[in-house]
Short mmCIF file of C-alpha atoms in Angstrom, two decimals:
data_model
loop_
_atom_site.label_atom_id
_atom_site.label_comp_id
_atom_site.label_asym_id
_atom_site.label_seq_id
_atom_site.Cartn_x
_atom_site.Cartn_y
_atom_site.Cartn_z
CA MET A 39 32.73 4.34 14.83
CA ASN A 40 29.76 2.38 15.65
CA GLN A 41 29.56 -0.64 13.92
CA ALA A 42 26.93 -0.62 11.94
CA SER A 43 28.33 2.36 10.21
CA ARG A 44 31.70 0.34 9.63
CA PRO A 45 31.52 -1.33 6.30
CA PHE A 46 30.41 -4.70 6.09
CA THR A 47 33.56 -5.79 4.33
CA GLU A 48 35.92 -5.01 7.75
CA GLN A 49 33.52 -6.94 9.99
CA THR A 50 34.65 -10.59 11.73
CA VAL A 51 32.86 -13.23 11.40
CA LEU A 52 32.76 -16.19 13.63
CA ILE A 53 31.75 -19.47 12.27
CA THR A 54 31.39 -22.89 14.87
CA GLY A 55 32.16 -25.86 13.56
CA ALA A 56 33.78 -24.28 10.50
CA SER A 57 36.47 -26.90 9.54
CA ARG A 58 34.59 -28.43 7.00
CA GLY A 59 30.97 -28.98 5.24
CA ILE A 60 28.50 -26.08 5.48
CA GLY A 61 30.55 -24.43 8.13
CA ALA A 62 33.70 -24.38 5.81
CA SER A 63 31.01 -23.58 2.95
CA ILE A 64 30.22 -20.70 5.13
CA ALA A 65 33.79 -18.90 5.97
CA LYS A 66 34.70 -19.05 2.37
CA ARG A 67 31.44 -16.60 1.27
CA PHE A 68 31.99 -14.63 4.05
CA ALA A 69 36.37 -14.58 2.67
CA SER A 70 35.35 -13.89 -0.80
CA VAL A 71 34.56 -10.32 0.03
CA GLY A 72 37.61 -10.05 2.40
CA MET A 73 35.91 -10.05 5.56
CA ASN A 74 37.87 -10.94 8.83
CA VAL A 75 36.71 -15.03 9.27
CA VAL A 76 37.43 -16.76 12.85
CA ILE A 77 37.26 -20.85 11.99
CA HIS A 78 36.20 -22.69 15.43
CA TYR A 79 36.92 -26.41 14.80
CA LEU A 80 36.74 -29.45 17.45
CA GLN A 81 39.28 -31.66 16.65
CA SER A 82 39.81 -31.57 12.70
CA HIS A 83 43.37 -29.24 12.97
CA GLU A 84 44.32 -29.52 9.71
CA ALA A 85 40.80 -29.55 7.97
CA ALA A 86 40.50 -26.59 9.67
CA ASN A 87 43.61 -25.25 8.30
CA GLU A 88 42.67 -25.67 4.45
CA THR A 89 39.43 -24.49 4.82
CA ALA A 90 41.51 -21.37 6.33
CA ARG A 91 43.98 -21.65 3.44
CA SER A 92 41.14 -20.96 1.29
CA CYS A 93 40.16 -18.27 2.65
CA MET A 94 43.30 -16.38 2.59
CA LYS A 95 43.62 -16.68 -1.05
CA HIS A 96 40.56 -13.90 -1.00
CA GLY A 97 42.98 -11.18 0.91
CA ALA A 98 40.65 -12.25 4.07
CA LYS A 99 42.35 -12.32 7.56
CA VAL A 100 41.86 -15.55 8.89
CA LEU A 101 42.02 -17.23 12.44
CA THR A 102 41.69 -21.03 13.33
CA ALA A 103 40.26 -21.75 17.26
CA THR A 104 39.83 -25.16 18.75
CA ALA A 105 37.60 -25.38 21.85
CA ASP A 106 34.60 -27.50 23.38
CA LEU A 107 32.00 -25.71 23.03
CA ARG A 108 30.29 -27.22 25.60
CA ASN A 109 32.54 -25.92 28.25
CA ARG A 110 32.02 -22.49 29.24
CA GLU A 111 35.86 -22.14 30.85
CA GLN A 112 36.77 -23.02 27.10
CA ILE A 113 34.80 -20.52 25.55
CA MET A 114 36.11 -17.91 27.55
CA ARG A 115 39.62 -18.75 26.44
CA LEU A 116 38.45 -18.52 23.04
CA GLN A 117 36.64 -15.10 23.54
CA GLU A 118 40.76 -14.25 24.89
CA LYS A 119 42.36 -14.69 22.20
CA LEU A 120 39.78 -13.38 19.74
CA ASP A 121 40.25 -9.97 21.79
CA HIS A 122 43.98 -10.63 21.78
CA HIS A 123 44.08 -10.46 17.73
CA ASN A 124 41.22 -7.51 17.68
CA MET A 125 38.50 -10.01 15.85
CA MET A 126 36.11 -10.03 18.34
CA PRO A 127 33.05 -11.43 16.21
CA ASP A 128 30.22 -8.67 14.36
CA ILE A 129 28.40 -11.91 13.39
CA LEU A 130 27.99 -15.37 14.89
CA VAL A 131 27.37 -18.36 12.95
CA ASN A 132 26.03 -21.47 15.08
CA ASN A 133 27.16 -23.91 13.16
CA ALA A 134 28.97 -27.19 15.41
CA GLY A 135 26.55 -29.87 15.32
CA ILE A 136 26.20 -33.59 14.92
CA ALA A 137 23.56 -36.18 13.91
CA HIS A 138 22.04 -39.15 14.92
CA TYR A 139 20.81 -42.19 13.51
CA GLY A 140 18.26 -44.29 15.33
CA VAL A 141 15.50 -45.74 17.16
CA LEU A 142 14.65 -43.76 20.29
CA SER A 143 14.45 -47.09 22.41
CA ASP A 144 18.52 -47.88 21.27
CA VAL A 145 19.35 -44.21 22.16
CA THR A 146 21.92 -44.36 25.22
CA GLU A 147 21.49 -41.62 28.42
CA GLU A 148 25.22 -40.59 27.27
CA GLN A 149 24.14 -40.31 23.47
CA TRP A 150 21.42 -38.48 24.17
CA ASP A 151 23.55 -35.58 26.44
CA GLU A 152 25.82 -35.67 23.72
CA ILE A 153 23.68 -34.41 21.25
CA MET A 154 22.32 -32.40 23.20
CA GLY A 155 25.30 -30.66 24.29
CA ILE A 156 26.99 -30.05 20.87
CA ASN A 157 23.53 -29.02 19.21
CA LEU A 158 22.46 -27.20 21.65
CA LYS A 159 24.09 -26.25 25.26
CA GLY A 160 27.14 -25.26 22.89
CA THR A 161 24.83 -22.82 20.76
CA PHE A 162 23.77 -21.63 24.44
CA LEU A 163 26.86 -21.07 25.78
CA THR A 164 28.90 -19.61 22.38
CA THR A 165 25.96 -17.37 21.83
CA GLN A 166 25.88 -15.79 25.55
CA GLN A 167 29.33 -15.00 25.47
CA PHE A 168 29.26 -13.51 22.53
CA MET A 169 25.76 -11.63 22.01
CA LYS A 170 27.66 -9.24 25.26
CA PRO A 171 29.53 -7.35 22.68
CA MET A 172 27.30 -6.72 19.95
CA ILE A 173 24.53 -5.83 22.98
CA SER A 174 27.53 -2.80 24.08
CA GLN A 175 27.97 -1.83 20.16
CA LYS A 176 24.05 -1.65 19.61
CA TYR A 177 24.63 -3.84 16.17
CA GLY A 178 25.36 -7.60 15.38
CA ARG A 179 23.94 -10.82 13.57
CA ILE A 180 23.62 -14.58 15.15
CA ILE A 181 22.51 -16.48 12.65
CA ASN A 182 21.92 -20.47 13.60
CA VAL A 183 22.50 -23.43 11.72
CA SER A 184 19.37 -25.72 12.51
CA SER A 185 17.80 -28.39 10.24
CA ILE A 186 14.29 -28.93 8.22
CA TRP A 187 13.70 -32.02 11.20
CA GLY A 188 13.65 -28.89 13.65
CA ILE A 189 10.64 -28.11 12.17
CA SER A 190 8.97 -31.29 11.23
CA GLY A 191 10.70 -33.95 13.32
CA ALA A 192 11.87 -36.83 11.34
CA SER A 193 11.26 -40.84 12.20
CA CYS A 194 14.73 -42.36 13.09
CA GLU A 195 15.93 -39.10 14.46
CA VAL A 196 14.55 -37.97 17.21
CA VAL A 197 16.84 -36.92 19.26
CA TYR A 198 18.47 -34.75 16.54
CA SER A 199 15.16 -33.23 15.75
CA THR A 200 14.42 -31.82 19.28
CA ALA A 201 18.26 -30.79 19.47
CA LYS A 202 17.35 -28.75 16.32
CA GLY A 203 13.67 -27.71 17.44
CA GLY A 204 15.17 -26.61 20.99
CA MET A 205 17.67 -24.30 18.95
CA ASN A 206 14.55 -23.15 16.72
CA ALA A 207 12.75 -22.14 19.54
CA PHE A 208 15.93 -20.46 21.10
CA THR A 209 16.35 -18.29 18.17
CA LYS A 210 12.54 -16.97 18.42
CA ALA A 211 12.77 -16.21 21.86
CA LEU A 212 16.30 -14.87 22.20
CA ALA A 213 15.51 -12.61 18.82
CA LYS A 214 12.67 -10.54 20.62
CA GLU A 215 15.02 -10.21 23.73
CA LEU A 216 18.01 -8.47 21.71
CA ALA A 217 15.57 -6.74 18.82
CA PRO A 218 15.80 -3.64 21.08
CA SER A 219 20.01 -3.98 21.04
CA GLY A 220 20.05 -3.91 17.08
CA VAL A 221 20.73 -7.76 17.52
CA THR A 222 19.06 -9.60 14.50
CA VAL A 223 18.79 -13.78 15.53
CA ASN A 224 17.61 -16.60 12.50
CA ALA A 225 18.03 -19.86 11.82
CA VAL A 226 18.52 -21.64 8.83
CA ALA A 227 17.19 -24.54 8.47
CA PRO A 228 18.57 -26.64 5.55
CA GLY A 229 16.91 -29.77 4.25
CA ALA A 230 19.08 -32.43 2.60
CA VAL A 231 22.76 -31.29 1.84
CA ASP A 232 25.50 -33.59 0.32
CA THR A 233 27.61 -33.44 3.35
CA LEU A 234 29.32 -35.93 5.69
CA MET A 235 26.15 -36.64 7.32
CA MET A 236 24.96 -37.95 4.57
CA ALA A 237 27.42 -40.37 4.90
CA ASN A 238 25.01 -42.84 7.10
CA PHE A 239 23.26 -43.33 3.76
CA ASP A 240 23.73 -45.90 0.64
CA SER A 241 23.16 -45.04 -2.97
CA GLU A 242 19.82 -46.18 -2.97
CA GLU A 243 18.92 -44.58 0.05
CA LYS A 244 20.11 -41.22 -1.07
CA ALA A 245 18.36 -41.70 -4.46
CA ALA A 246 15.08 -42.46 -2.63
CA LEU A 247 15.43 -39.67 -0.51
CA GLU A 248 16.58 -37.01 -3.93
CA SER A 249 12.73 -38.31 -5.56
CA GLU A 250 10.90 -37.11 -2.98
CA ILE A 251 12.55 -33.74 -2.98
CA PRO A 252 10.74 -31.46 -5.39
CA VAL A 253 13.74 -30.27 -7.44
CA GLY A 254 14.96 -33.94 -7.68
CA ARG A 255 18.83 -33.30 -5.74
CA PHE A 256 20.26 -32.16 -2.86
CA ALA A 257 21.54 -29.09 -1.61
CA GLN A 258 25.26 -27.86 -1.92
CA PRO A 259 26.61 -26.61 0.76
CA ASP A 260 27.61 -22.92 -0.76
CA GLU A 261 23.68 -22.68 -1.32
CA ILE A 262 23.20 -22.58 2.39
CA ALA A 263 26.41 -20.39 2.55
CA SER A 264 24.79 -18.17 0.69
CA LEU A 265 21.77 -17.80 3.10
CA VAL A 266 23.47 -17.35 5.94
CA TYR A 267 25.57 -14.52 4.22
CA PHE A 268 22.30 -12.77 3.53
CA LEU A 269 21.11 -12.59 6.55
CA ALA A 270 24.43 -11.15 8.03
CA LEU A 271 24.02 -8.28 5.95
CA PRO A 272 22.86 -4.83 7.33
CA GLU A 273 20.56 -4.34 5.03
CA SER A 274 18.59 -7.56 6.53
CA GLY A 275 18.41 -5.80 9.48
CA TYR A 276 14.71 -5.88 10.12
CA ILE A 277 14.54 -9.67 9.30
CA THR A 278 14.84 -11.59 12.95
CA GLY A 279 13.45 -13.91 14.98
CA GLN A 280 12.94 -16.25 11.70
CA ILE A 281 13.28 -20.18 10.66
CA ILE A 282 14.52 -20.65 6.88
CA SER A 283 14.30 -24.03 5.53
CA PRO A 284 16.17 -23.77 2.03
CA ASN A 285 15.10 -27.36 1.52
CA GLY A 286 14.13 -27.50 -2.77
CA GLY A 287 10.29 -27.76 -1.88
CA TRP A 288 10.29 -30.60 0.16
CA LEU A 289 8.98 -28.91 3.17
CA THR A 290 6.16 -26.17 2.74
#
């Protein structure tokens, strides 16, 4: 059966970096309709299991899997595991990423490589590996979780902004490449979201940041998850190559 004609709730979604934060909320959103959910993590084993338990409460089939997405061999082993469990993804959500704060003059080469490796190389290697079955079945959804800073840039977040800007360009180009195969590629570029990534800001800094946002608050992770879910729907098949930024009017 062609995947496009298979019920949406019987499809499988792989979310990278899904042990907590936005990734965990995305996993729970798909699980809420009973979909098959693969929760990827790097080191946060117990957090991933907690997310899995939340997903299973909805009756979803859930699998947790670890891999360093900077390593092609580990991604190949991840794919083998998913194939063994008959959970090859129809939907890939590239959410794994790390932030970095500091002036560019203080950034070391090792920090640059780590940020680019996790945010950008990991997206490249994971997408390259899992898009192949989507192309074969002439159906698939690839959704990259980017950042508002990948669109506008941010002082003291030059490396992170560069990585997310690269993800946005990757999204636009790959969307054109995969469109004839029935695979859409989009990016969600959130503004400030109330997750652990905001932990580096103190209460005064957070208040100052919120005052710049027209809606007057940070986004909740489940609000980002709802947009990711919408882009994954079969009826969203005409949306591709787009960078959509849910940011409360911060950037228009």
